Every structure is written in C-alpha cells, then in structure tokens.
mmCIF file with all atom_site columns, C-alpha atoms in Angstrom:
data_model
loop_
_atom_site.group_PDB
_atom_site.id
_atom_site.type_symbol
_atom_site.label_atom_id
_atom_site.label_alt_id
_atom_site.label_comp_id
_atom_site.label_asym_id
_atom_site.label_entity_id
_atom_site.label_seq_id
_atom_site.pdbx_PDB_ins_code
_atom_site.Cartn_x
_atom_site.Cartn_y
_atom_site.Cartn_z
_atom_site.occupancy
_atom_site.B_iso_or_equiv
_atom_site.pdbx_formal_charge
_atom_site.auth_seq_id
_atom_site.auth_comp_id
_atom_site.auth_asym_id
_atom_site.auth_atom_id
_atom_site.pdbx_PDB_model_num
ATOM 1   C CA . MET A 1 1   ? 55.424 -8.082  -23.845 1.00 0.00 ? 1   MET A CA 1
ATOM 2   C CA . PRO A 1 2   ? 53.134 -5.322  -22.131 1.00 0.00 ? 2   PRO A CA 1
ATOM 3   C CA . VAL A 1 3   ? 49.714 -7.328  -20.686 1.00 0.00 ? 3   VAL A CA 1
ATOM 4   C CA . GLY A 1 4   ? 46.961 -6.446  -23.453 1.00 0.00 ? 4   GLY A CA 1
ATOM 5   C CA . THR A 1 5   ? 49.376 -6.800  -26.485 1.00 0.00 ? 5   THR A CA 1
ATOM 6   C CA . LYS A 1 6   ? 46.837 -7.752  -29.789 1.00 0.00 ? 6   LYS A CA 1
ATOM 7   C CA . ASN A 1 7   ? 47.632 -11.031 -30.917 1.00 0.00 ? 7   ASN A CA 1
ATOM 8   C CA . GLN A 1 8   ? 48.900 -9.987  -34.774 1.00 0.00 ? 8   GLN A CA 1
ATOM 9   C CA . ALA A 1 9   ? 48.731 -14.064 -36.408 1.00 0.00 ? 9   ALA A CA 1
ATOM 10  C CA . ILE A 1 10  ? 45.419 -15.473 -34.936 1.00 0.00 ? 10  ILE A CA 1
ATOM 11  C CA . PRO A 1 11  ? 42.255 -13.172 -33.648 1.00 0.00 ? 11  PRO A CA 1
ATOM 12  C CA . GLY A 1 12  ? 41.287 -13.408 -30.873 1.00 0.00 ? 12  GLY A CA 1
ATOM 13  C CA . CYS A 1 13  ? 44.011 -15.440 -29.651 1.00 0.00 ? 13  CYS A CA 1
ATOM 14  C CA . GLY A 1 14  ? 44.164 -17.178 -25.289 1.00 0.00 ? 14  GLY A CA 1
ATOM 15  C CA . THR A 1 15  ? 43.509 -19.748 -23.941 1.00 0.00 ? 15  THR A CA 1
ATOM 16  C CA . HIS A 1 16  ? 40.148 -21.144 -24.474 1.00 0.00 ? 16  HIS A CA 1
ATOM 17  C CA . HIS A 1 17  ? 40.351 -24.400 -22.020 1.00 0.00 ? 17  HIS A CA 1
ATOM 18  C CA . VAL A 1 18  ? 42.809 -27.248 -21.404 1.00 0.00 ? 18  VAL A CA 1
ATOM 19  C CA . ALA A 1 19  ? 41.415 -30.667 -21.400 1.00 0.00 ? 19  ALA A CA 1
ATOM 20  C CA . ILE A 1 20  ? 41.675 -33.008 -18.297 1.00 0.00 ? 20  ILE A CA 1
ATOM 21  C CA . GLN A 1 21  ? 40.997 -36.658 -18.587 1.00 0.00 ? 21  GLN A CA 1
ATOM 22  C CA . SER A 1 22  ? 40.415 -37.444 -14.658 1.00 0.00 ? 22  SER A CA 1
ATOM 23  C CA . ARG A 1 23  ? 41.397 -40.748 -13.524 1.00 0.00 ? 23  ARG A CA 1
ATOM 24  C CA . ASP A 1 24  ? 38.670 -40.213 -11.331 1.00 0.00 ? 24  ASP A CA 1
ATOM 25  C CA . TRP A 1 25  ? 35.396 -38.032 -12.220 1.00 0.00 ? 25  TRP A CA 1
ATOM 26  C CA . ASP A 1 26  ? 33.667 -37.015 -9.166  1.00 0.00 ? 26  ASP A CA 1
ATOM 27  C CA . ALA A 1 27  ? 37.117 -36.556 -6.824  1.00 0.00 ? 27  ALA A CA 1
ATOM 28  C CA . SER A 1 28  ? 38.246 -34.333 -10.172 1.00 0.00 ? 28  SER A CA 1
ATOM 29  C CA . LEU A 1 29  ? 34.106 -33.121 -9.322  1.00 0.00 ? 29  LEU A CA 1
ATOM 30  C CA . GLN A 1 30  ? 34.820 -32.151 -6.267  1.00 0.00 ? 30  GLN A CA 1
ATOM 31  C CA . LEU A 1 31  ? 39.083 -30.704 -6.695  1.00 0.00 ? 31  LEU A CA 1
ATOM 32  C CA . TYR A 1 32  ? 37.633 -27.989 -10.057 1.00 0.00 ? 32  TYR A CA 1
ATOM 33  C CA . ARG A 1 33  ? 33.627 -27.514 -8.713  1.00 0.00 ? 33  ARG A CA 1
ATOM 34  C CA . ASP A 1 34  ? 33.286 -27.599 -5.194  1.00 0.00 ? 34  ASP A CA 1
ATOM 35  C CA . VAL A 1 35  ? 37.195 -26.697 -3.692  1.00 0.00 ? 35  VAL A CA 1
ATOM 36  C CA . LEU A 1 36  ? 38.307 -24.875 -6.506  1.00 0.00 ? 36  LEU A CA 1
ATOM 37  C CA . GLY A 1 37  ? 35.370 -22.829 -7.454  1.00 0.00 ? 37  GLY A CA 1
ATOM 38  C CA . MET A 1 38  ? 35.144 -23.326 -10.813 1.00 0.00 ? 38  MET A CA 1
ATOM 39  C CA . LYS A 1 39  ? 31.707 -22.784 -12.969 1.00 0.00 ? 39  LYS A CA 1
ATOM 40  C CA . PHE A 1 40  ? 29.584 -25.096 -15.006 1.00 0.00 ? 40  PHE A CA 1
ATOM 41  C CA . VAL A 1 41  ? 29.677 -24.173 -18.195 1.00 0.00 ? 41  VAL A CA 1
ATOM 42  C CA . ALA A 1 42  ? 27.960 -27.347 -20.066 1.00 0.00 ? 42  ALA A CA 1
ATOM 43  C CA . GLU A 1 43  ? 28.238 -31.494 -20.503 1.00 0.00 ? 43  GLU A CA 1
ATOM 44  C CA . PHE A 1 44  ? 28.363 -32.620 -23.132 1.00 0.00 ? 44  PHE A CA 1
ATOM 45  C CA . GLY A 1 45  ? 29.738 -36.391 -24.795 1.00 0.00 ? 45  GLY A CA 1
ATOM 46  C CA . PRO A 1 46  ? 28.365 -39.447 -25.148 1.00 0.00 ? 46  PRO A CA 1
ATOM 47  C CA . GLU A 1 47  ? 26.435 -41.172 -22.329 1.00 0.00 ? 47  GLU A CA 1
ATOM 48  C CA . GLU A 1 48  ? 29.193 -43.658 -21.217 1.00 0.00 ? 48  GLU A CA 1
ATOM 49  C CA . ARG A 1 49  ? 32.034 -40.938 -21.476 1.00 0.00 ? 49  ARG A CA 1
ATOM 50  C CA . ARG A 1 50  ? 31.513 -37.988 -20.115 1.00 0.00 ? 50  ARG A CA 1
ATOM 51  C CA . ILE A 1 51  ? 32.617 -34.299 -20.592 1.00 0.00 ? 51  ILE A CA 1
ATOM 52  C CA . MET A 1 52  ? 32.371 -30.801 -19.205 1.00 0.00 ? 52  MET A CA 1
ATOM 53  C CA . LEU A 1 53  ? 33.552 -27.524 -20.070 1.00 0.00 ? 53  LEU A CA 1
ATOM 54  C CA . LEU A 1 54  ? 34.135 -25.765 -16.387 1.00 0.00 ? 54  LEU A CA 1
ATOM 55  C CA . ASP A 1 55  ? 34.455 -21.638 -16.252 1.00 0.00 ? 55  ASP A CA 1
ATOM 56  C CA . ALA A 1 56  ? 38.009 -21.012 -14.486 1.00 0.00 ? 56  ALA A CA 1
ATOM 57  C CA . GLY A 1 57  ? 36.625 -17.702 -13.480 1.00 0.00 ? 57  GLY A CA 1
ATOM 58  C CA . ASP A 1 58  ? 38.491 -15.333 -15.734 1.00 0.00 ? 58  ASP A CA 1
ATOM 59  C CA . GLY A 1 59  ? 36.866 -16.641 -18.881 1.00 0.00 ? 59  GLY A CA 1
ATOM 60  C CA . SER A 1 60  ? 39.769 -19.670 -19.403 1.00 0.00 ? 60  SER A CA 1
ATOM 61  C CA . HIS A 1 61  ? 38.028 -23.200 -18.622 1.00 0.00 ? 61  HIS A CA 1
ATOM 62  C CA . ILE A 1 62  ? 38.579 -26.536 -17.031 1.00 0.00 ? 62  ILE A CA 1
ATOM 63  C CA . GLU A 1 63  ? 37.512 -28.948 -19.972 1.00 0.00 ? 63  GLU A CA 1
ATOM 64  C CA . LEU A 1 64  ? 37.078 -32.825 -18.030 1.00 0.00 ? 64  LEU A CA 1
ATOM 65  C CA . PHE A 1 65  ? 36.942 -35.779 -18.879 1.00 0.00 ? 65  PHE A CA 1
ATOM 66  C CA . GLN A 1 66  ? 34.971 -39.264 -17.818 1.00 0.00 ? 66  GLN A CA 1
ATOM 67  C CA . PRO A 1 67  ? 37.554 -42.168 -16.862 1.00 0.00 ? 67  PRO A CA 1
ATOM 68  C CA . THR A 1 68  ? 36.540 -44.980 -19.453 1.00 0.00 ? 68  THR A CA 1
ATOM 69  C CA . GLY A 1 69  ? 37.991 -48.531 -19.019 1.00 0.00 ? 69  GLY A CA 1
ATOM 70  C CA . GLU A 1 70  ? 41.778 -48.229 -20.346 1.00 0.00 ? 70  GLU A CA 1
ATOM 71  C CA . THR A 1 71  ? 42.243 -45.073 -17.992 1.00 0.00 ? 71  THR A CA 1
ATOM 72  C CA . PRO A 1 72  ? 44.915 -45.786 -16.028 1.00 0.00 ? 72  PRO A CA 1
ATOM 73  C CA . SER A 1 73  ? 43.693 -45.503 -12.212 1.00 0.00 ? 73  SER A CA 1
ATOM 74  C CA . PRO A 1 74  ? 44.858 -41.881 -10.000 1.00 0.00 ? 74  PRO A CA 1
ATOM 75  C CA . GLY A 1 75  ? 48.077 -42.760 -8.733  1.00 0.00 ? 75  GLY A CA 1
ATOM 76  C CA . GLY A 1 76  ? 48.788 -46.642 -11.416 1.00 0.00 ? 76  GLY A CA 1
ATOM 77  C CA . GLU A 1 77  ? 51.094 -46.414 -13.895 1.00 0.00 ? 77  GLU A CA 1
ATOM 78  C CA . ALA A 1 78  ? 49.413 -43.372 -16.664 1.00 0.00 ? 78  ALA A CA 1
ATOM 79  C CA . PRO A 1 79  ? 50.842 -44.253 -20.561 1.00 0.00 ? 79  PRO A CA 1
ATOM 80  C CA . ASN A 1 80  ? 49.604 -40.585 -21.226 1.00 0.00 ? 80  ASN A CA 1
ATOM 81  C CA . ASP A 1 81  ? 49.719 -37.412 -19.832 1.00 0.00 ? 81  ASP A CA 1
ATOM 82  C CA . PRO A 1 82  ? 46.242 -36.396 -18.179 1.00 0.00 ? 82  PRO A CA 1
ATOM 83  C CA . VAL A 1 83  ? 46.441 -33.149 -19.796 1.00 0.00 ? 83  VAL A CA 1
ATOM 84  C CA . THR A 1 84  ? 45.048 -34.173 -23.334 1.00 0.00 ? 84  THR A CA 1
ATOM 85  C CA . HIS A 1 85  ? 44.684 -31.023 -25.195 1.00 0.00 ? 85  HIS A CA 1
ATOM 86  C CA . VAL A 1 86  ? 45.452 -27.262 -25.713 1.00 0.00 ? 86  VAL A CA 1
ATOM 87  C CA . ALA A 1 87  ? 42.449 -24.795 -26.585 1.00 0.00 ? 87  ALA A CA 1
ATOM 88  C CA . LEU A 1 88  ? 43.356 -21.650 -28.369 1.00 0.00 ? 88  LEU A CA 1
ATOM 89  C CA . ALA A 1 89  ? 40.029 -18.949 -27.844 1.00 0.00 ? 89  ALA A CA 1
ATOM 90  C CA . THR A 1 90  ? 39.851 -17.548 -31.821 1.00 0.00 ? 90  THR A CA 1
ATOM 91  C CA . THR A 1 91  ? 38.157 -14.934 -32.569 1.00 0.00 ? 91  THR A CA 1
ATOM 92  C CA . ASP A 1 92  ? 38.155 -17.654 -36.714 1.00 0.00 ? 92  ASP A CA 1
ATOM 93  C CA . THR A 1 93  ? 39.001 -20.770 -36.316 1.00 0.00 ? 93  THR A CA 1
ATOM 94  C CA . ARG A 1 94  ? 39.047 -21.188 -39.873 1.00 0.00 ? 94  ARG A CA 1
ATOM 95  C CA . ALA A 1 95  ? 41.576 -18.444 -40.583 1.00 0.00 ? 95  ALA A CA 1
ATOM 96  C CA . ALA A 1 96  ? 43.221 -19.589 -37.198 1.00 0.00 ? 96  ALA A CA 1
ATOM 97  C CA . ILE A 1 97  ? 43.780 -23.453 -38.911 1.00 0.00 ? 97  ILE A CA 1
ATOM 98  C CA . GLU A 1 98  ? 44.472 -21.747 -42.657 1.00 0.00 ? 98  GLU A CA 1
ATOM 99  C CA . HIS A 1 99  ? 47.442 -19.915 -41.148 1.00 0.00 ? 99  HIS A CA 1
ATOM 100 C CA . VAL A 1 100 ? 48.983 -22.956 -38.781 1.00 0.00 ? 100 VAL A CA 1
ATOM 101 C CA . ARG A 1 101 ? 48.553 -24.567 -41.606 1.00 0.00 ? 101 ARG A CA 1
ATOM 102 C CA . ALA A 1 102 ? 50.587 -22.412 -44.249 1.00 0.00 ? 102 ALA A CA 1
ATOM 103 C CA . HIS A 1 103 ? 53.264 -23.023 -42.491 1.00 0.00 ? 103 HIS A CA 1
ATOM 104 C CA . GLY A 1 104 ? 53.720 -26.796 -42.802 1.00 0.00 ? 104 GLY A CA 1
ATOM 105 C CA . TYR A 1 105 ? 51.964 -27.999 -39.419 1.00 0.00 ? 105 TYR A CA 1
ATOM 106 C CA . GLU A 1 106 ? 49.990 -31.321 -39.976 1.00 0.00 ? 106 GLU A CA 1
ATOM 107 C CA . VAL A 1 107 ? 46.348 -30.397 -39.339 1.00 0.00 ? 107 VAL A CA 1
ATOM 108 C CA . THR A 1 108 ? 44.338 -33.581 -37.510 1.00 0.00 ? 108 THR A CA 1
ATOM 109 C CA . VAL A 1 109 ? 40.854 -32.403 -37.675 1.00 0.00 ? 109 VAL A CA 1
ATOM 110 C CA . GLU A 1 110 ? 39.441 -29.549 -40.476 1.00 0.00 ? 110 GLU A CA 1
ATOM 111 C CA . PRO A 1 111 ? 37.047 -26.815 -39.183 1.00 0.00 ? 111 PRO A CA 1
ATOM 112 C CA . LYS A 1 112 ? 33.354 -27.793 -37.749 1.00 0.00 ? 112 LYS A CA 1
ATOM 113 C CA . ASP A 1 113 ? 30.836 -26.640 -36.078 1.00 0.00 ? 113 ASP A CA 1
ATOM 114 C CA . LEU A 1 114 ? 29.944 -28.248 -33.371 1.00 0.00 ? 114 LEU A CA 1
ATOM 115 C CA . ASN A 1 115 ? 26.036 -27.503 -30.663 1.00 0.00 ? 115 ASN A CA 1
ATOM 116 C CA . LEU A 1 116 ? 28.693 -28.270 -26.894 1.00 0.00 ? 116 LEU A CA 1
ATOM 117 C CA . GLY A 1 117 ? 25.679 -28.794 -24.965 1.00 0.00 ? 117 GLY A CA 1
ATOM 118 C CA . GLY A 1 118 ? 23.687 -25.432 -26.098 1.00 0.00 ? 118 GLY A CA 1
ATOM 119 C CA . LEU A 1 119 ? 27.204 -24.200 -26.682 1.00 0.00 ? 119 LEU A CA 1
ATOM 120 C CA . ASP A 1 120 ? 27.183 -23.204 -29.847 1.00 0.00 ? 120 ASP A CA 1
ATOM 121 C CA . VAL A 1 121 ? 31.439 -22.911 -31.072 1.00 0.00 ? 121 VAL A CA 1
ATOM 122 C CA . THR A 1 122 ? 33.725 -24.028 -34.510 1.00 0.00 ? 122 THR A CA 1
ATOM 123 C CA . ILE A 1 123 ? 36.946 -26.120 -33.585 1.00 0.00 ? 123 ILE A CA 1
ATOM 124 C CA . ALA A 1 124 ? 39.692 -27.110 -35.312 1.00 0.00 ? 124 ALA A CA 1
ATOM 125 C CA . PHE A 1 125 ? 42.382 -29.206 -33.825 1.00 0.00 ? 125 PHE A CA 1
ATOM 126 C CA . PHE A 1 126 ? 46.380 -29.600 -35.212 1.00 0.00 ? 126 PHE A CA 1
ATOM 127 C CA . LYS A 1 127 ? 49.629 -31.316 -33.758 1.00 0.00 ? 127 LYS A CA 1
ATOM 128 C CA . GLY A 1 128 ? 52.391 -29.137 -32.359 1.00 0.00 ? 128 GLY A CA 1
ATOM 129 C CA . PRO A 1 129 ? 56.164 -30.500 -32.927 1.00 0.00 ? 129 PRO A CA 1
ATOM 130 C CA . SER A 1 130 ? 56.306 -32.119 -29.816 1.00 0.00 ? 130 SER A CA 1
ATOM 131 C CA . GLY A 1 131 ? 53.165 -33.571 -30.902 1.00 0.00 ? 131 GLY A CA 1
ATOM 132 C CA . GLU A 1 132 ? 51.046 -31.952 -27.997 1.00 0.00 ? 132 GLU A CA 1
ATOM 133 C CA . VAL A 1 133 ? 47.782 -31.704 -29.422 1.00 0.00 ? 133 VAL A CA 1
ATOM 134 C CA . ILE A 1 134 ? 46.361 -27.479 -30.089 1.00 0.00 ? 134 ILE A CA 1
ATOM 135 C CA . GLU A 1 135 ? 42.686 -26.779 -30.931 1.00 0.00 ? 135 GLU A CA 1
ATOM 136 C CA . PHE A 1 136 ? 41.391 -23.213 -31.759 1.00 0.00 ? 136 PHE A CA 1
ATOM 137 C CA . PHE A 1 137 ? 38.276 -22.747 -30.088 1.00 0.00 ? 137 PHE A CA 1
ATOM 138 C CA . GLN A 1 138 ? 35.454 -19.886 -31.147 1.00 0.00 ? 138 GLN A CA 1
ATOM 139 C CA . VAL A 1 139 ? 32.530 -19.113 -29.077 1.00 0.00 ? 139 VAL A CA 1
ATOM 140 C CA . HIS A 1 140 ? 29.423 -18.065 -31.363 1.00 0.00 ? 140 HIS A CA 1
#
C-alpha cells in the first residue's frame, strides 16, 4: 500500500496510542519521557492509578498506566501482556464502532465523550478475533 493512502472504511484511521501497564512507574517515565524524549500530553485517572499520555513525536502516543497492588513486579511472572490495548485514531468514533459492530465484532465499551486532563475525546472499545482489545480514539 502506498504511503499516505487513506482508509476508506474508518475515517481518519491511524495508530493513536499503545497502552502499557507499567511494572515500575518511575522506570517507565524515565525510559519513555527522559530517554526516548516523548512529550507529556495529559495525565488523568484516580490518584492511586495515574495514567499519562506521551507524544512519541509523530502524533502517535504511548499511554502509561501506573502499577497497582495487583500489577506483577518487573521481571516477575506476568499473567498478562503489559500492552493493555491498541488505540486507532479516527475522526468519527461513533461511525467507526458501528462499522465494526456491523461486521460482527463485540463492542465492549460504547462510545463516550470524556475530558482526559484537558484533552476532549470520544472513545469506544471492541474485541478483536484473538481477544485483543482495540480502542477508537477521536480527539476534538
């Protein structure tokens, strides 16, 4: 597929962010923010589980989730993958989720409008064929 070809099924489609369940919050911030140079965009979530969105430099993002008491420690046996979901950018979350619903995919979170630390978005989630979680993410 040539670079710059527009997606005809999902308007404005592209990778918005990959969400990572950090095992060590400070070490994750050091890597993504300090070493890799990703810029702070927004922080949200409850005080006991901060979530930070960092811009990779090309408009795609890494979303870091602060560890909880149930989060495996670094190097320990991890019951699940640290990648929690993949978010696809779109210019119309509601149309995008209806498109995948019409093709038989399970919608796990209906579209909702949120303010994430000053970032106004519309999000929705569905389950892929291998059980992967995919989010549609529209910035207003």
